[in-house]
Amino acid sequence: MERRDLINGGILSGLTTLASPSSAAAQRTDERDIAQAIDKLTDLLQRSRDVSPELARIRDQQRAFLKLNQKFPDFIEVGINVWDSVCDWHIRHQLPMTIGRTTEGRYTLTVMLTALVLRPDQTDNYIGLGFDAR
């Protein structure tokens, strides 16, 4: 159901129950409040579906690896901006973060069956190719 249908339905039902001019003004205020609430809800739903551009690039690497190897990569190396963006995405969606360390002491963050390996020595927006633990 679209917002226009909800608002128009409220307007039509309100017009049939109008008893005095003061109730019409109150009804218009109520309708504006309802419209604003619907707009806020729509924005919230849109933001919840948003995927960061960095996460989309990580998914592209995962898909390419999956097509070649019939499995997701065990690791993908990323720069600090990508790392921060993925952390922010977890926080925004209130998802738990699984942070660990490799045997070399590098930080890892698990995203969709793949561990992102933080590489601060690379450029900030770096996203490497996926690879296996072997």
Short mmCIF file of C-alpha atoms in Angstrom, two decimals:
data_model
loop_
_atom_site.label_atom_id
_atom_site.label_comp_id
_atom_site.label_asym_id
_atom_site.label_seq_id
_atom_site.Cartn_x
_atom_site.Cartn_y
_atom_site.Cartn_z
CA MET A 1 0.00 0.00 0.00
CA GLU A 2 1.40 3.36 -0.91
CA ARG A 3 1.57 6.42 1.31
CA ARG A 4 -0.77 8.33 -1.00
CA ASP A 5 -3.45 5.64 -0.55
CA LEU A 6 -3.11 5.82 3.24
CA ILE A 7 -3.37 9.59 3.30
CA ASN A 8 -6.22 9.74 0.78
CA GLY A 9 -8.11 7.07 2.70
CA GLY A 10 -7.69 9.06 5.90
CA ILE A 11 -8.86 12.23 4.17
CA LEU A 12 -11.97 10.59 2.73
CA SER A 13 -12.97 9.00 6.01
CA GLY A 14 -12.30 12.28 7.80
CA LEU A 15 -14.49 14.23 5.39
CA THR A 16 -17.46 12.00 6.09
CA THR A 17 -17.21 12.51 9.85
CA LEU A 18 -16.69 16.29 9.90
CA ALA A 19 -19.03 17.95 12.37
CA SER A 20 -17.57 21.41 12.82
CA PRO A 21 -14.85 23.68 11.34
CA SER A 22 -12.62 23.22 14.41
CA SER A 23 -12.60 19.46 13.91
CA ALA A 24 -11.44 20.00 10.30
CA ALA A 25 -8.37 21.92 11.50
CA ALA A 26 -7.59 19.20 14.04
CA GLN A 27 -8.01 16.57 11.34
CA ARG A 28 -5.53 18.37 9.03
CA THR A 29 -2.99 18.48 11.86
CA ASP A 30 -3.51 14.77 12.50
CA GLU A 31 -3.08 14.02 8.81
CA ARG A 32 0.19 16.00 8.70
CA ASP A 33 1.44 14.10 11.75
CA ILE A 34 0.52 10.80 10.13
CA ALA A 35 2.25 11.79 6.88
CA GLN A 36 5.41 12.77 8.77
CA ALA A 37 5.39 9.48 10.68
CA ILE A 38 5.03 7.56 7.43
CA ASP A 39 7.93 9.52 5.90
CA LYS A 40 10.13 8.74 8.91
CA LEU A 41 9.24 5.05 8.71
CA THR A 42 10.01 4.99 4.98
CA ASP A 43 13.41 6.61 5.61
CA LEU A 44 14.18 4.10 8.35
CA LEU A 45 13.32 1.16 6.12
CA GLN A 46 15.41 2.57 3.27
CA ARG A 47 18.43 3.08 5.54
CA SER A 48 18.11 -0.47 6.85
CA ARG A 49 18.43 -1.82 3.31
CA ASP A 50 21.42 0.36 2.41
CA VAL A 51 24.70 -1.47 1.89
CA SER A 52 27.94 0.45 2.12
CA PRO A 53 29.89 0.70 -1.16
CA GLU A 54 32.82 -1.05 0.49
CA LEU A 55 30.65 -3.98 1.54
CA ALA A 56 29.32 -4.21 -2.02
CA ARG A 57 32.91 -4.41 -3.34
CA ILE A 58 33.70 -7.15 -0.79
CA ARG A 59 30.66 -9.09 -1.99
CA ASP A 60 31.89 -8.75 -5.58
CA GLN A 61 35.22 -10.31 -4.57
CA GLN A 62 33.40 -13.09 -2.74
CA ARG A 63 31.20 -13.83 -5.75
CA ALA A 64 34.17 -13.94 -8.12
CA PHE A 65 35.99 -16.36 -5.81
CA LEU A 66 32.84 -18.44 -5.36
CA LYS A 67 32.38 -18.84 -9.11
CA LEU A 68 35.98 -20.01 -9.55
CA ASN A 69 36.36 -22.20 -6.46
CA GLN A 70 32.78 -23.25 -5.55
CA LYS A 71 33.25 -21.81 -2.05
CA PHE A 72 33.62 -18.46 -0.34
CA PRO A 73 37.16 -17.23 0.27
CA ASP A 74 38.61 -17.74 3.73
CA PHE A 75 40.27 -14.29 3.72
CA ILE A 76 40.16 -10.93 1.94
CA GLU A 77 42.66 -8.21 2.82
CA VAL A 78 41.26 -4.69 3.28
CA GLY A 79 42.51 -1.18 4.06
CA ILE A 80 41.58 0.86 7.12
CA ASN A 81 38.69 2.82 5.53
CA VAL A 82 37.06 -0.39 4.35
CA TRP A 83 37.56 -1.93 7.78
CA ASP A 84 35.97 1.09 9.48
CA SER A 85 33.06 1.09 7.05
CA VAL A 86 32.31 -2.58 7.73
CA CYS A 87 32.54 -1.99 11.49
CA ASP A 88 30.16 0.98 11.17
CA TRP A 89 27.77 -1.18 9.14
CA HIS A 90 27.74 -3.80 11.93
CA ILE A 91 27.08 -1.11 14.54
CA ARG A 92 24.34 0.60 12.48
CA HIS A 93 22.50 -2.71 12.04
CA GLN A 94 23.24 -3.85 15.60
CA LEU A 95 24.99 -7.02 14.44
CA PRO A 96 27.65 -8.73 16.52
CA MET A 97 31.23 -8.33 15.31
CA THR A 98 33.53 -11.35 15.32
CA ILE A 99 37.00 -9.87 15.63
CA GLY A 100 40.08 -12.06 15.90
CA ARG A 101 43.77 -12.26 15.05
CA THR A 102 45.76 -14.29 12.57
CA THR A 103 48.94 -16.16 13.55
CA GLU A 104 50.89 -13.15 12.20
CA GLY A 105 49.00 -10.85 14.61
CA ARG A 106 46.78 -9.14 12.01
CA TYR A 107 43.21 -8.24 12.97
CA THR A 108 40.35 -10.15 11.33
CA LEU A 109 36.63 -9.40 11.10
CA THR A 110 34.24 -12.08 9.84
CA VAL A 111 31.75 -10.95 7.18
CA MET A 112 29.51 -13.49 5.44
CA LEU A 113 31.79 -16.56 5.91
CA THR A 114 34.95 -14.60 5.02
CA ALA A 115 37.47 -13.09 7.41
CA LEU A 116 38.54 -9.59 6.45
CA VAL A 117 42.21 -9.05 7.27
CA LEU A 118 43.15 -5.48 8.21
CA ARG A 119 46.11 -4.27 6.17
CA PRO A 120 46.97 -0.75 7.39
CA ASP A 121 50.09 -0.81 5.21
CA GLN A 122 47.87 -0.79 2.09
CA THR A 123 45.94 2.20 0.74
CA ASP A 124 42.92 3.20 2.83
CA ASN A 125 40.29 1.90 0.36
CA TYR A 126 42.17 -1.27 -0.58
CA ILE A 127 40.21 -4.50 -1.11
CA GLY A 128 42.35 -7.45 -2.13
CA LEU A 129 41.47 -10.67 -3.88
CA GLY A 130 39.97 -13.50 -1.89
CA PHE A 131 42.22 -16.41 -0.90
CA ASP A 132 42.14 -19.67 1.07
CA ALA A 133 43.87 -20.51 4.32
CA ARG A 134 46.01 -23.12 2.53
#
